[in-house]
Amino acid sequence: VEKNNLGDNTQIYYLSDHGDNIGERDFWGKSNFYEESVGIPCIIKGPGIPEGKTSKTPISLIDVYPTIIQTIGGTPEAKPGASLVDLANAEDDLERLVFSEYHAAGAATGAFMIRKGHWKFIYYVSQRPQLFNLANDPGELRDLGVDLKLEYIRKQLVAELRSICDPETVDA
């Protein structure tokens, strides 16, 4: 980029489609929603992107589409996601919702994840849910999915999930 004098009009994005457990929890692969599997690297550089800033706003690969459209000068259609450039220039939004889903060949059910604030909620059709408080339990060792005291959190996160999709219909 520098050799060809393209630094003034080139943005560079380093992303991955998912993380990988690489032996964590005795899992090898990506077919779960633990942080080491769902976390993706995201490094961006170029015009309009603050140099040296580390953003703590959760992002998703859904954010790539509006980023590309904005970068080429277009206006993104009304779809989920936000420009990574806009997110990089904004104050951190630790409450930003991130959604993911997983459907594997041979899996008993689809899995749907909502991450909002320090909560991670995983919904399985016809199976018990999982809930983790990432602030108090960053290693995701204490599943609070059926903790009666946290029913209000689960209800809020189920409502967020159902505003995105109907898990039973998607799973079917």
PDB file of C-alpha atoms in Angstrom:
ATOM      1  CA  VAL A   1       0.000   0.000   0.000  1.00  0.00           C
ATOM      2  CA  GLU A   2       2.740   2.456   0.961  1.00  0.00           C
ATOM      3  CA  LYS A   3       4.998   1.388  -1.914  1.00  0.00           C
ATOM      4  CA  ASN A   4       2.219   2.282  -4.370  1.00  0.00           C
ATOM      5  CA  ASN A   5       1.237   5.511  -2.559  1.00  0.00           C
ATOM      6  CA  LEU A   6      -2.225   4.178  -1.727  1.00  0.00           C
ATOM      7  CA  GLY A   7      -2.152   4.971   2.002  1.00  0.00           C
ATOM      8  CA  ASP A   8      -4.373   8.041   1.678  1.00  0.00           C
ATOM      9  CA  ASN A   9      -7.292   6.126   0.180  1.00  0.00           C
ATOM     10  CA  THR A  10      -6.920   2.504   1.321  1.00  0.00           C
ATOM     11  CA  GLN A  11      -8.479   0.900   4.352  1.00  0.00           C
ATOM     12  CA  ILE A  12      -7.132  -2.444   5.518  1.00  0.00           C
ATOM     13  CA  TYR A  13      -9.248  -4.938   7.481  1.00  0.00           C
ATOM     14  CA  TYR A  14      -7.960  -8.029   9.241  1.00  0.00           C
ATOM     15  CA  LEU A  15     -10.830 -10.313  10.319  1.00  0.00           C
ATOM     16  CA  SER A  16     -11.613 -13.978  10.708  1.00  0.00           C
ATOM     17  CA  ASP A  17     -14.854 -15.895  10.346  1.00  0.00           C
ATOM     18  CA  HIS A  18     -14.638 -17.355  13.880  1.00  0.00           C
ATOM     19  CA  GLY A  19     -12.295 -18.338  16.640  1.00  0.00           C
ATOM     20  CA  ASP A  20     -11.313 -21.877  17.475  1.00  0.00           C
ATOM     21  CA  ASN A  21     -11.089 -23.784  20.735  1.00  0.00           C
ATOM     22  CA  ILE A  22      -7.740 -25.377  19.807  1.00  0.00           C
ATOM     23  CA  GLY A  23      -7.965 -27.712  22.791  1.00  0.00           C
ATOM     24  CA  GLU A  24      -9.610 -25.370  25.300  1.00  0.00           C
ATOM     25  CA  ARG A  25     -12.224 -27.313  27.312  1.00  0.00           C
ATOM     26  CA  ASP A  26     -11.016 -30.392  25.371  1.00  0.00           C
ATOM     27  CA  PHE A  27     -12.783 -29.051  22.267  1.00  0.00           C
ATOM     28  CA  TRP A  28     -11.134 -28.916  18.876  1.00  0.00           C
ATOM     29  CA  GLY A  29     -13.123 -26.779  16.497  1.00  0.00           C
ATOM     30  CA  LYS A  30     -15.635 -24.012  16.400  1.00  0.00           C
ATOM     31  CA  SER A  31     -19.013 -25.585  16.991  1.00  0.00           C
ATOM     32  CA  ASN A  32     -19.840 -23.860  20.273  1.00  0.00           C
ATOM     33  CA  PHE A  33     -20.353 -20.365  21.663  1.00  0.00           C
ATOM     34  CA  TYR A  34     -17.535 -20.120  24.197  1.00  0.00           C
ATOM     35  CA  GLU A  35     -15.527 -16.917  23.845  1.00  0.00           C
ATOM     36  CA  GLU A  36     -12.495 -18.633  22.331  1.00  0.00           C
ATOM     37  CA  SER A  37     -14.699 -19.914  19.517  1.00  0.00           C
ATOM     38  CA  VAL A  38     -16.972 -16.922  18.855  1.00  0.00           C
ATOM     39  CA  GLY A  39     -14.335 -14.244  19.311  1.00  0.00           C
ATOM     40  CA  ILE A  40     -12.870 -12.902  16.090  1.00  0.00           C
ATOM     41  CA  PRO A  41      -9.843 -10.724  15.535  1.00  0.00           C
ATOM     42  CA  CYS A  42     -10.615  -7.352  14.033  1.00  0.00           C
ATOM     43  CA  ILE A  43      -7.904  -4.873  13.175  1.00  0.00           C
ATOM     44  CA  ILE A  44      -8.659  -1.974  10.870  1.00  0.00           C
ATOM     45  CA  LYS A  45      -6.390   0.754   9.543  1.00  0.00           C
ATOM     46  CA  GLY A  46      -6.619   3.577   7.095  1.00  0.00           C
ATOM     47  CA  PRO A  47      -8.188   6.945   6.420  1.00  0.00           C
ATOM     48  CA  GLY A  48     -11.015   7.813   8.784  1.00  0.00           C
ATOM     49  CA  ILE A  49      -9.952   5.229  11.355  1.00  0.00           C
ATOM     50  CA  PRO A  50      -8.434   6.466  14.624  1.00  0.00           C
ATOM     51  CA  GLU A  51      -4.836   5.320  14.890  1.00  0.00           C
ATOM     52  CA  GLY A  52      -3.913   3.308  17.963  1.00  0.00           C
ATOM     53  CA  LYS A  53      -7.434   3.120  19.386  1.00  0.00           C
ATOM     54  CA  THR A  54      -8.662  -0.109  20.944  1.00  0.00           C
ATOM     55  CA  SER A  55     -12.443  -0.330  20.849  1.00  0.00           C
ATOM     56  CA  LYS A  56     -14.313  -2.466  23.341  1.00  0.00           C
ATOM     57  CA  THR A  57     -17.595  -2.330  21.417  1.00  0.00           C
ATOM     58  CA  PRO A  58     -18.688  -5.862  20.461  1.00  0.00           C
ATOM     59  CA  ILE A  59     -18.793  -6.396  16.716  1.00  0.00           C
ATOM     60  CA  SER A  60     -20.044  -9.058  14.353  1.00  0.00           C
ATOM     61  CA  LEU A  61     -19.232 -10.068  10.808  1.00  0.00           C
ATOM     62  CA  ILE A  62     -22.631  -8.611   9.932  1.00  0.00           C
ATOM     63  CA  ASP A  63     -20.865  -5.259  10.351  1.00  0.00           C
ATOM     64  CA  VAL A  64     -18.661  -5.941   7.317  1.00  0.00           C
ATOM     65  CA  TYR A  65     -21.424  -5.277   4.762  1.00  0.00           C
ATOM     66  CA  PRO A  66     -22.251  -1.713   5.871  1.00  0.00           C
ATOM     67  CA  THR A  67     -18.514  -1.044   6.233  1.00  0.00           C
ATOM     68  CA  ILE A  68     -17.771  -1.984   2.633  1.00  0.00           C
ATOM     69  CA  ILE A  69     -20.761  -0.097   1.245  1.00  0.00           C
ATOM     70  CA  GLN A  70     -19.833   3.026   3.226  1.00  0.00           C
ATOM     71  CA  THR A  71     -16.167   2.737   2.217  1.00  0.00           C
ATOM     72  CA  ILE A  72     -17.037   2.735  -1.496  1.00  0.00           C
ATOM     73  CA  GLY A  73     -19.232   5.780  -0.998  1.00  0.00           C
ATOM     74  CA  GLY A  74     -22.604   4.074  -1.010  1.00  0.00           C
ATOM     75  CA  THR A  75     -25.457   4.078   1.438  1.00  0.00           C
ATOM     76  CA  PRO A  76     -26.094   0.685   3.035  1.00  0.00           C
ATOM     77  CA  GLU A  77     -29.594  -0.742   2.728  1.00  0.00           C
ATOM     78  CA  ALA A  78     -31.558  -1.034   5.954  1.00  0.00           C
ATOM     79  CA  LYS A  79     -30.009  -4.266   7.199  1.00  0.00           C
ATOM     80  CA  PRO A  80     -28.502  -5.340  10.498  1.00  0.00           C
ATOM     81  CA  GLY A  81     -25.002  -4.186  11.268  1.00  0.00           C
ATOM     82  CA  ALA A  82     -23.041  -0.975  11.571  1.00  0.00           C
ATOM     83  CA  SER A  83     -19.948   0.324   9.831  1.00  0.00           C
ATOM     84  CA  LEU A  84     -16.760  -0.727  11.589  1.00  0.00           C
ATOM     85  CA  VAL A  85     -15.381   2.726  10.756  1.00  0.00           C
ATOM     86  CA  ASP A  86     -18.323   4.371  12.535  1.00  0.00           C
ATOM     87  CA  LEU A  87     -17.913   2.018  15.493  1.00  0.00           C
ATOM     88  CA  ALA A  88     -14.177   2.751  15.661  1.00  0.00           C
ATOM     89  CA  ASN A  89     -14.887   6.486  15.780  1.00  0.00           C
ATOM     90  CA  ALA A  90     -17.637   6.240  18.409  1.00  0.00           C
ATOM     91  CA  GLU A  91     -17.432   5.900  22.162  1.00  0.00           C
ATOM     92  CA  ASP A  92     -17.361   2.290  23.359  1.00  0.00           C
ATOM     93  CA  ASP A  93     -20.827   0.730  23.530  1.00  0.00           C
ATOM     94  CA  LEU A  94     -20.450  -2.239  25.853  1.00  0.00           C
ATOM     95  CA  GLU A  95     -24.215  -2.871  25.686  1.00  0.00           C
ATOM     96  CA  ARG A  96     -24.236  -3.384  21.918  1.00  0.00           C
ATOM     97  CA  LEU A  97     -26.031  -6.609  21.090  1.00  0.00           C
ATOM     98  CA  VAL A  98     -24.258  -9.284  19.074  1.00  0.00           C
ATOM     99  CA  PHE A  99     -26.132 -12.274  17.654  1.00  0.00           C
ATOM    100  CA  SER A 100     -24.849 -15.541  16.257  1.00  0.00           C
ATOM    101  CA  GLU A 101     -26.362 -18.846  15.271  1.00  0.00           C
ATOM    102  CA  TYR A 102     -24.998 -22.287  14.545  1.00  0.00           C
ATOM    103  CA  HIS A 103     -26.569 -25.134  12.576  1.00  0.00           C
ATOM    104  CA  ALA A 104     -24.429 -28.206  12.091  1.00  0.00           C
ATOM    105  CA  ALA A 105     -25.060 -31.378  10.195  1.00  0.00           C
ATOM    106  CA  GLY A 106     -26.103 -33.955  12.754  1.00  0.00           C
ATOM    107  CA  ALA A 107     -26.642 -31.444  15.571  1.00  0.00           C
ATOM    108  CA  ALA A 108     -29.669 -32.125  17.751  1.00  0.00           C
ATOM    109  CA  THR A 109     -30.781 -28.492  17.512  1.00  0.00           C
ATOM    110  CA  GLY A 110     -29.784 -25.140  16.164  1.00  0.00           C
ATOM    111  CA  ALA A 111     -28.014 -22.895  18.648  1.00  0.00           C
ATOM    112  CA  PHE A 112     -28.631 -19.154  18.958  1.00  0.00           C
ATOM    113  CA  MET A 113     -26.450 -16.757  20.939  1.00  0.00           C
ATOM    114  CA  ILE A 114     -27.150 -13.268  22.195  1.00  0.00           C
ATOM    115  CA  ARG A 115     -24.291 -11.297  23.736  1.00  0.00           C
ATOM    116  CA  LYS A 116     -25.333  -8.050  25.394  1.00  0.00           C
ATOM    117  CA  GLY A 117     -23.316  -6.223  27.991  1.00  0.00           C
ATOM    118  CA  HIS A 118     -21.747  -8.762  30.295  1.00  0.00           C
ATOM    119  CA  TRP A 119     -24.426 -11.371  29.562  1.00  0.00           C
ATOM    120  CA  LYS A 120     -24.130 -14.213  27.087  1.00  0.00           C
ATOM    121  CA  PHE A 121     -27.313 -16.204  26.482  1.00  0.00           C
ATOM    122  CA  ILE A 122     -27.412 -19.364  24.384  1.00  0.00           C
ATOM    123  CA  TYR A 123     -30.777 -20.725  23.289  1.00  0.00           C
ATOM    124  CA  TYR A 124     -31.271 -24.249  22.009  1.00  0.00           C
ATOM    125  CA  VAL A 125     -34.612 -25.372  20.590  1.00  0.00           C
ATOM    126  CA  SER A 126     -36.116 -27.970  22.983  1.00  0.00           C
ATOM    127  CA  GLN A 127     -33.076 -27.995  25.288  1.00  0.00           C
ATOM    128  CA  ARG A 128     -32.206 -25.992  28.373  1.00  0.00           C
ATOM    129  CA  PRO A 129     -30.588 -22.601  27.775  1.00  0.00           C
ATOM    130  CA  GLN A 130     -27.181 -21.440  28.933  1.00  0.00           C
ATOM    131  CA  LEU A 131     -26.440 -18.077  30.520  1.00  0.00           C
ATOM    132  CA  PHE A 132     -23.074 -16.674  31.502  1.00  0.00           C
ATOM    133  CA  ASN A 133     -22.126 -13.483  33.307  1.00  0.00           C
ATOM    134  CA  LEU A 134     -18.866 -12.641  31.542  1.00  0.00           C
ATOM    135  CA  ALA A 135     -17.972  -9.901  34.043  1.00  0.00           C
ATOM    136  CA  ASN A 136     -18.049 -12.266  37.010  1.00  0.00           C
ATOM    137  CA  ASP A 137     -17.142 -15.434  35.117  1.00  0.00           C
ATOM    138  CA  PRO A 138     -14.949 -14.626  32.096  1.00  0.00           C
ATOM    139  CA  GLY A 139     -13.990 -18.299  31.763  1.00  0.00           C
ATOM    140  CA  GLU A 140     -17.659 -19.259  31.332  1.00  0.00           C
ATOM    141  CA  LEU A 141     -17.402 -21.913  34.031  1.00  0.00           C
ATOM    142  CA  ARG A 142     -20.711 -21.219  35.839  1.00  0.00           C
ATOM    143  CA  ASP A 143     -23.763 -21.822  33.678  1.00  0.00           C
ATOM    144  CA  LEU A 144     -26.634 -19.730  35.046  1.00  0.00           C
ATOM    145  CA  GLY A 145     -29.097 -20.947  32.419  1.00  0.00           C
ATOM    146  CA  VAL A 146     -31.644 -22.270  34.893  1.00  0.00           C
ATOM    147  CA  ASP A 147     -30.874 -20.017  37.886  1.00  0.00           C
ATOM    148  CA  LEU A 148     -34.313 -18.919  39.098  1.00  0.00           C
ATOM    149  CA  LYS A 149     -32.987 -15.555  40.348  1.00  0.00           C
ATOM    150  CA  LEU A 150     -31.973 -14.646  36.775  1.00  0.00           C
ATOM    151  CA  GLU A 151     -35.271 -15.457  35.036  1.00  0.00           C
ATOM    152  CA  TYR A 152     -35.764 -11.733  34.293  1.00  0.00           C
ATOM    153  CA  ILE A 153     -32.418 -11.611  32.428  1.00  0.00           C
ATOM    154  CA  ARG A 154     -33.301 -14.701  30.403  1.00  0.00           C
ATOM    155  CA  LYS A 155     -36.699 -13.220  29.512  1.00  0.00           C
ATOM    156  CA  GLN A 156     -35.056  -9.998  28.325  1.00  0.00           C
ATOM    157  CA  LEU A 157     -32.531 -11.891  26.212  1.00  0.00           C
ATOM    158  CA  VAL A 158     -35.166 -14.247  24.774  1.00  0.00           C
ATOM    159  CA  ALA A 159     -37.151 -11.154  23.728  1.00  0.00           C
ATOM    160  CA  GLU A 160     -34.017  -9.740  22.062  1.00  0.00           C
ATOM    161  CA  LEU A 161     -33.469 -13.058  20.270  1.00  0.00           C
ATOM    162  CA  ARG A 162     -37.078 -13.245  19.080  1.00  0.00           C
ATOM    163  CA  SER A 163     -36.821  -9.689  17.740  1.00  0.00           C
ATOM    164  CA  ILE A 164     -34.118 -11.047  15.403  1.00  0.00           C
ATOM    165  CA  CYS A 165     -35.538 -14.462  14.510  1.00  0.00           C
ATOM    166  CA  ASP A 166     -37.934 -17.203  15.532  1.00  0.00           C
ATOM    167  CA  PRO A 167     -35.516 -19.937  16.656  1.00  0.00           C
ATOM    168  CA  GLU A 168     -38.057 -22.745  16.290  1.00  0.00           C
ATOM    169  CA  THR A 169     -38.908 -21.765  12.707  1.00  0.00           C
ATOM    170  CA  VAL A 170     -35.252 -21.294  11.779  1.00  0.00           C
ATOM    171  CA  ASP A 171     -34.329 -24.619  13.371  1.00  0.00           C
ATOM    172  CA  ALA A 172     -37.119 -26.445  11.538  1.00  0.00           C
TER     173      ALA A 172
END
